Amino acid sequence: MSDVPVMLSIAGSDPSGGAGIQADLKTATALGAYGAAVVTALTVQNTRGVTGIQSVPPDFVADQIRSVLDDLDVGAVKIGMLGTADVVVAVSVALADADVPIVLDPVMVATSGDRLVPSDAVDAIRTMLVPLATVVTPNVPEAAVLVGADPAKDVDGLAEAAYALREVGAAAALVKGGHLGGDLSVDVLADADGVRSFEAARVSTPNTHGTGCTLSSAIATGLALGLPLREAVADAKAYLTGALLSGAEHSVGHGNGPVDHLWRMHQ
Ligand SMILES: Nc1ncnc2c1ncn2[C@@H]1O[C@H](COP(=O)(O)OP(=O)(O)OP(=O)(O)O)[C@@H](O)[C@H]1O
Ligand SMILES: Cc1ncc(CO)c(N)n1
């Protein structure tokens, strides 16, 4: 049992602290939940890029998930980087009977452009995890790969991709427009009630390492706190935009620095 809302992240480790489980735990903590973390892979990574990946044996990932779910009252799960197709299968089996909202961030490539999962893992994500997702949160290239279409070029394209992901089996899809450019950063959600877009002013900064991880774990934290999906997405987007604005004022590392997860504490 747990008398605080629990958000469980199932994701890879970023030793430089801006993405992966490190970002997810900071986000859960900043937003008032208890963060738990199952590590699926270790990366050798900093703000400049990823130079190594060591994945955790699939059975060991599944054992970690079962151990946490057996004991803690998990309010929502966020799934991030899964290093291999076998880990994807193990995660889908371990979560199959869990009655808990799942936010699936289908991580494929880091901000630096480095590939984080092999292509057979992408097929497994599409067939085994997308159908379990309460919401799937791809960026533009990830959505294109998952639905087998050309990458979206504008907001209408984001909506088309979000609809198509519901056809693949996700209950809802939030296609992120961070890669589209423009004055606004727009994400489009398709759920059972239709389509809604979420807009924020684009922050002019190189410090965007971990934006996707932060958004998905903030959505999962909102769901763990009991918010409906659309409110959880709106709150997550506002939290991320504040973290980008504050992160733009700081420098950590020499490449694409992190967002400031603790921006509300620093105000
Ligand atoms: N410069 C920016 N200003 C404001 N919002 C941004 C900016 N860059 C990205 N975002 C927002 O950050 C979130 C993540 O978007 P993005 O499309 O970059 O995802 P991603 O590629 O999965 O992230 P990551 O680079 O961490 O892998 C979205 O809500 C997007 O709109
Ligand atoms: C461990 C990890 N997960 C996800 C991302 C995506 O940004 C990253 N760079 N590193």
Coordinates of C-alpha atoms and ligand atoms in Angstrom, one line a residue:
M1 CA 0.0 0.0 0.0
S2 CA 1.1 3.6 -0.4
D3 CA -0.6 6.7 1.1
V4 CA 1.1 9.0 -1.3
P5 CA 0.6 9.0 -5.1
V6 CA 3.2 6.9 -6.8
M7 CA 4.5 7.3 -10.3
L8 CA 6.6 4.4 -11.6
S9 CA 9.1 5.1 -14.4
I10 CA 10.3 2.1 -16.5
A11 CA 13.2 3.7 -18.4
G12 CA 16.9 4.0 -19.2
S13 CA 19.5 5.8 -17.1
D14 CA 21.1 9.1 -18.3
P15 CA 24.1 9.6 -16.0
S16 CA 24.3 13.3 -16.9
G17 CA 20.9 13.6 -15.1
G18 CA 18.8 15.5 -17.7
A19 CA 16.9 12.6 -19.4
G20 CA 15.7 9.1 -18.6
I21 CA 14.9 7.9 -15.1
Q22 CA 16.9 10.8 -13.6
A23 CA 14.5 13.3 -15.3
D24 CA 11.5 11.2 -14.4
L25 CA 12.3 11.0 -10.7
K26 CA 13.0 14.8 -10.5
T27 CA 9.7 15.5 -12.3
A28 CA 7.6 13.2 -10.0
T29 CA 9.2 14.8 -7.0
A30 CA 8.8 18.4 -8.2
L31 CA 5.1 17.7 -9.0
G32 CA 4.3 16.1 -5.6
A33 CA 4.3 12.4 -6.2
Y34 CA 6.6 9.6 -5.0
G35 CA 8.8 8.5 -7.8
A36 CA 9.8 4.8 -8.3
A37 CA 12.1 3.6 -11.1
V38 CA 12.8 0.4 -12.9
V39 CA 16.0 0.6 -14.9
T40 CA 15.9 -1.0 -18.3
A41 CA 19.2 0.1 -19.7
L42 CA 22.3 2.0 -18.8
T43 CA 23.6 4.6 -21.2
V44 CA 27.0 6.3 -21.5
Q45 CA 25.7 9.8 -22.1
N46 CA 26.2 13.5 -21.4
T47 CA 24.7 16.7 -22.8
R48 CA 26.8 16.1 -26.0
G49 CA 25.5 12.7 -26.9
V50 CA 25.3 8.9 -26.2
T51 CA 28.4 6.8 -26.7
G52 CA 27.3 3.5 -25.1
I53 CA 24.3 1.4 -24.2
Q54 CA 24.2 -1.6 -21.9
S55 CA 20.7 -3.2 -21.6
V56 CA 19.5 -5.0 -18.5
P57 CA 18.5 -8.7 -19.0
P58 CA 14.7 -8.9 -19.8
D59 CA 13.8 -11.2 -16.9
F60 CA 15.6 -8.9 -14.5
V61 CA 13.5 -5.9 -15.8
A62 CA 10.3 -8.0 -15.4
D63 CA 11.3 -9.0 -11.9
Q64 CA 11.9 -5.3 -10.9
I65 CA 8.5 -4.4 -12.2
R66 CA 6.7 -7.2 -10.4
S67 CA 8.6 -6.4 -7.2
V68 CA 7.4 -2.8 -7.3
L69 CA 3.8 -3.6 -8.3
D70 CA 3.5 -6.3 -5.6
D71 CA 4.4 -3.8 -2.9
L72 CA 3.6 -0.2 -3.9
D73 CA 0.2 1.1 -4.8
V74 CA 1.4 2.5 -8.2
G75 CA -1.0 5.3 -9.5
A76 CA 0.5 5.5 -13.0
V77 CA 3.4 4.1 -15.1
K78 CA 5.6 5.9 -17.5
I79 CA 7.5 3.8 -20.0
G80 CA 10.6 5.4 -21.7
M81 CA 13.7 3.9 -23.3
L82 CA 13.6 0.1 -23.6
G83 CA 17.0 -1.2 -24.9
T84 CA 16.0 -4.3 -26.9
A85 CA 13.0 -6.1 -28.4
D86 CA 13.2 -8.7 -25.6
V87 CA 13.0 -6.0 -23.0
V88 CA 9.9 -4.7 -24.7
V89 CA 8.3 -8.1 -24.6
A90 CA 9.2 -8.6 -20.9
V91 CA 7.7 -5.2 -20.0
S92 CA 4.5 -5.9 -21.9
V93 CA 4.1 -9.2 -20.2
A94 CA 4.9 -7.8 -16.7
L95 CA 2.3 -5.0 -17.2
A96 CA -0.4 -7.0 -19.0
D97 CA -2.6 -7.5 -15.9
A98 CA -1.7 -4.3 -14.1
D99 CA -4.8 -2.1 -13.8
V100 CA -2.9 1.2 -14.0
P101 CA -2.7 4.1 -16.5
I102 CA 0.3 3.8 -18.8
V103 CA 2.1 6.7 -20.5
L104 CA 4.2 5.3 -23.3
D105 CA 7.0 7.5 -24.6
P106 CA 8.3 5.5 -27.6
V107 CA 11.9 6.6 -27.2
M108 CA 13.9 5.9 -30.4
V109 CA 16.5 8.7 -30.8
A110 CA 18.1 11.1 -28.3
T111 CA 18.1 14.9 -28.7
S112 CA 21.7 14.6 -29.9
G113 CA 20.5 12.4 -32.8
D114 CA 21.9 9.1 -31.4
R115 CA 19.8 6.0 -31.9
L116 CA 18.6 4.5 -28.6
V117 CA 16.8 1.3 -29.7
P118 CA 17.2 -1.2 -32.6
S119 CA 14.5 -1.4 -35.2
D120 CA 13.1 -4.8 -34.1
A121 CA 12.4 -3.2 -30.7
V122 CA 10.3 -0.5 -32.6
D123 CA 8.2 -3.3 -34.1
A124 CA 7.7 -4.8 -30.7
I125 CA 6.7 -1.4 -29.2
R126 CA 4.1 -1.0 -32.0
T127 CA 2.5 -4.4 -31.6
M128 CA 2.9 -5.1 -27.8
L129 CA 3.0 -1.8 -25.9
V130 CA 1.0 0.7 -28.0
P131 CA -2.2 -1.3 -27.3
L132 CA -1.6 -1.2 -23.6
A133 CA -1.1 2.6 -23.5
T134 CA -3.5 5.1 -21.9
V135 CA -1.6 7.6 -24.0
V136 CA 1.4 7.3 -26.3
T137 CA 3.6 10.4 -26.7
P138 CA 5.8 10.2 -29.8
N139 CA 7.7 13.1 -31.4
V140 CA 7.2 13.7 -35.1
P141 CA 9.8 11.1 -36.4
E142 CA 8.7 8.5 -33.9
A143 CA 5.0 8.9 -34.8
A144 CA 5.9 8.5 -38.5
V145 CA 7.8 5.2 -37.8
L146 CA 5.0 3.8 -35.7
V147 CA 2.2 4.5 -38.2
G148 CA 4.3 3.9 -41.3
A149 CA 3.7 7.4 -42.8
D150 CA 5.7 10.4 -43.8
P151 CA 6.7 12.7 -40.9
A152 CA 4.1 15.4 -40.1
K153 CA 5.0 18.9 -41.5
D154 CA 2.4 21.0 -39.7
V155 CA -0.2 20.9 -37.0
D156 CA -2.7 19.2 -39.2
G157 CA -0.1 16.5 -39.8
L158 CA 0.3 16.1 -36.0
A159 CA -3.5 15.5 -35.7
E160 CA -3.5 12.9 -38.6
A161 CA -0.6 11.0 -36.9
A162 CA -2.4 11.1 -33.5
Y163 CA -5.6 9.7 -35.1
A164 CA -3.5 7.0 -36.8
L165 CA -1.9 6.0 -33.5
R166 CA -5.4 5.3 -32.1
E167 CA -5.9 3.0 -35.0
V168 CA -2.7 1.1 -34.0
G169 CA -4.4 0.6 -30.6
A170 CA -3.5 3.4 -28.2
A171 CA -6.4 4.8 -26.2
A172 CA -5.0 8.2 -26.8
A173 CA -2.0 9.7 -28.6
L174 CA -0.2 13.0 -28.0
V175 CA 2.0 13.8 -31.0
K176 CA 4.7 16.4 -30.0
G177 CA 5.5 19.2 -32.3
G178 CA 8.9 20.2 -30.8
H179 CA 10.6 19.2 -34.1
L180 CA 8.4 21.4 -36.3
G181 CA 9.9 24.8 -35.5
G182 CA 7.9 28.1 -35.5
D183 CA 7.0 30.5 -32.7
L184 CA 4.7 28.1 -30.9
S185 CA 5.5 24.6 -29.7
V186 CA 2.3 22.7 -30.4
D187 CA 1.4 19.1 -29.3
V188 CA -1.8 17.4 -30.6
L189 CA -3.8 14.9 -28.5
A190 CA -6.3 12.5 -30.1
D191 CA -8.5 10.7 -27.5
A192 CA -12.0 9.2 -27.4
D193 CA -13.5 12.7 -27.3
G194 CA -11.7 14.0 -30.4
V195 CA -8.7 16.2 -31.0
R196 CA -7.2 19.0 -28.8
S197 CA -4.0 20.9 -29.3
F198 CA -1.8 22.2 -26.5
E199 CA 0.3 25.2 -27.3
A200 CA 3.2 27.0 -25.6
A201 CA 5.5 29.8 -26.7
R202 CA 8.7 28.3 -28.1
V203 CA 11.7 28.9 -25.8
S204 CA 14.8 29.9 -27.7
T205 CA 17.4 27.8 -26.0
P206 CA 19.9 24.9 -26.7
N207 CA 18.9 23.4 -23.4
T208 CA 16.3 20.9 -24.5
H209 CA 17.9 17.7 -23.3
G210 CA 15.2 15.5 -21.8
T211 CA 12.1 17.5 -22.8
G212 CA 10.3 14.4 -24.0
C213 CA 11.1 12.4 -20.8
T214 CA 10.0 15.3 -18.7
L215 CA 6.7 15.8 -20.5
S216 CA 5.8 12.1 -20.4
S217 CA 6.7 11.6 -16.7
A218 CA 4.8 14.9 -15.8
I219 CA 1.7 13.5 -17.6
A220 CA 2.1 10.2 -15.7
T221 CA 2.5 12.1 -12.4
G222 CA -0.7 14.0 -13.1
L223 CA -2.6 10.7 -13.8
A224 CA -1.1 9.3 -10.5
L225 CA -2.5 12.4 -8.7
G226 CA -5.9 11.6 -10.1
L227 CA -6.2 14.2 -12.9
P228 CA -8.1 13.4 -16.1
L229 CA -5.8 12.9 -19.1
R230 CA -6.5 16.3 -20.8
E231 CA -5.8 18.2 -17.5
A232 CA -2.7 16.1 -16.9
V233 CA -1.4 17.0 -20.3
A234 CA -2.1 20.7 -19.9
D235 CA -0.4 20.8 -16.5
A236 CA 2.6 18.8 -17.8
K237 CA 3.0 21.2 -20.7
A238 CA 2.9 24.2 -18.4
Y239 CA 5.5 22.5 -16.1
L240 CA 7.8 21.7 -19.0
T241 CA 7.6 25.2 -20.4
G242 CA 8.6 26.7 -17.0
A243 CA 11.4 24.2 -16.8
L244 CA 12.6 25.2 -20.4
L245 CA 12.5 28.9 -19.5
S246 CA 14.4 28.5 -16.3
G247 CA 16.8 26.0 -17.9
A248 CA 17.6 28.6 -20.6
E249 CA 19.1 30.8 -17.8
H250 CA 21.5 28.1 -16.5
S251 CA 24.2 26.0 -18.0
V252 CA 25.0 22.4 -17.2
G253 CA 27.5 20.7 -19.5
H254 CA 28.8 21.8 -22.9
G255 CA 26.1 20.5 -25.3
N256 CA 22.3 20.6 -25.2
G257 CA 21.8 21.2 -21.4
P258 CA 18.9 20.0 -19.3
V259 CA 15.7 21.7 -18.5
D260 CA 15.4 23.0 -14.9
H261 CA 13.1 20.3 -13.2
L262 CA 13.1 22.2 -9.9
W263 CA 12.2 25.6 -11.4
R264 CA 9.3 26.2 -9.1
M265 CA 11.7 25.8 -6.1
H266 CA 14.1 28.3 -7.7
Q267 CA 11.5 31.0 -8.2
Ligands
LIG1 N1 12.2 25.1 -27.6 C1 11.1 24.6 -27.0 N2 10.2 25.5 -26.4 C2 9.0 25.1 -25.9 N3 8.6 23.8 -25.9 C3 9.4 22.9 -26.5 C4 10.7 23.2 -27.1 N4 11.3 22.1 -27.6 C5 10.4 21.1 -27.3 N5 9.3 21.6 -26.7 C6 8.2 20.8 -26.2 O1 8.8 19.7 -25.4 C7 8.1 18.5 -25.5 C8 9.0 17.4 -26.2 O2 8.9 17.7 -27.5 P1 9.9 17.0 -28.6 O3 9.1 17.0 -29.9 O4 11.2 17.8 -28.6 O5 10.1 15.6 -28.0 P2 11.3 14.6 -28.0 O6 12.0 14.7 -29.3 O7 10.7 13.3 -27.7 O8 12.2 15.1 -26.8 P3 13.7 14.6 -26.5 O9 14.5 15.6 -27.3 O10 13.8 14.7 -25.1 O11 13.8 13.2 -27.0 C9 6.9 18.9 -26.4 O12 5.8 19.3 -25.5 C10 7.3 20.1 -27.2 O13 6.3 20.8 -27.7
LIG2 C1 18.1 7.2 -21.0 C2 17.5 8.1 -22.0 N1 16.2 8.0 -22.2 C3 15.6 8.8 -23.1 C4 16.3 9.8 -23.8 C5 15.6 10.7 -24.8 O1 15.8 12.0 -24.7 C6 17.7 9.9 -23.5 N2 18.4 10.8 -24.1 N3 18.2 9.0 -22.6

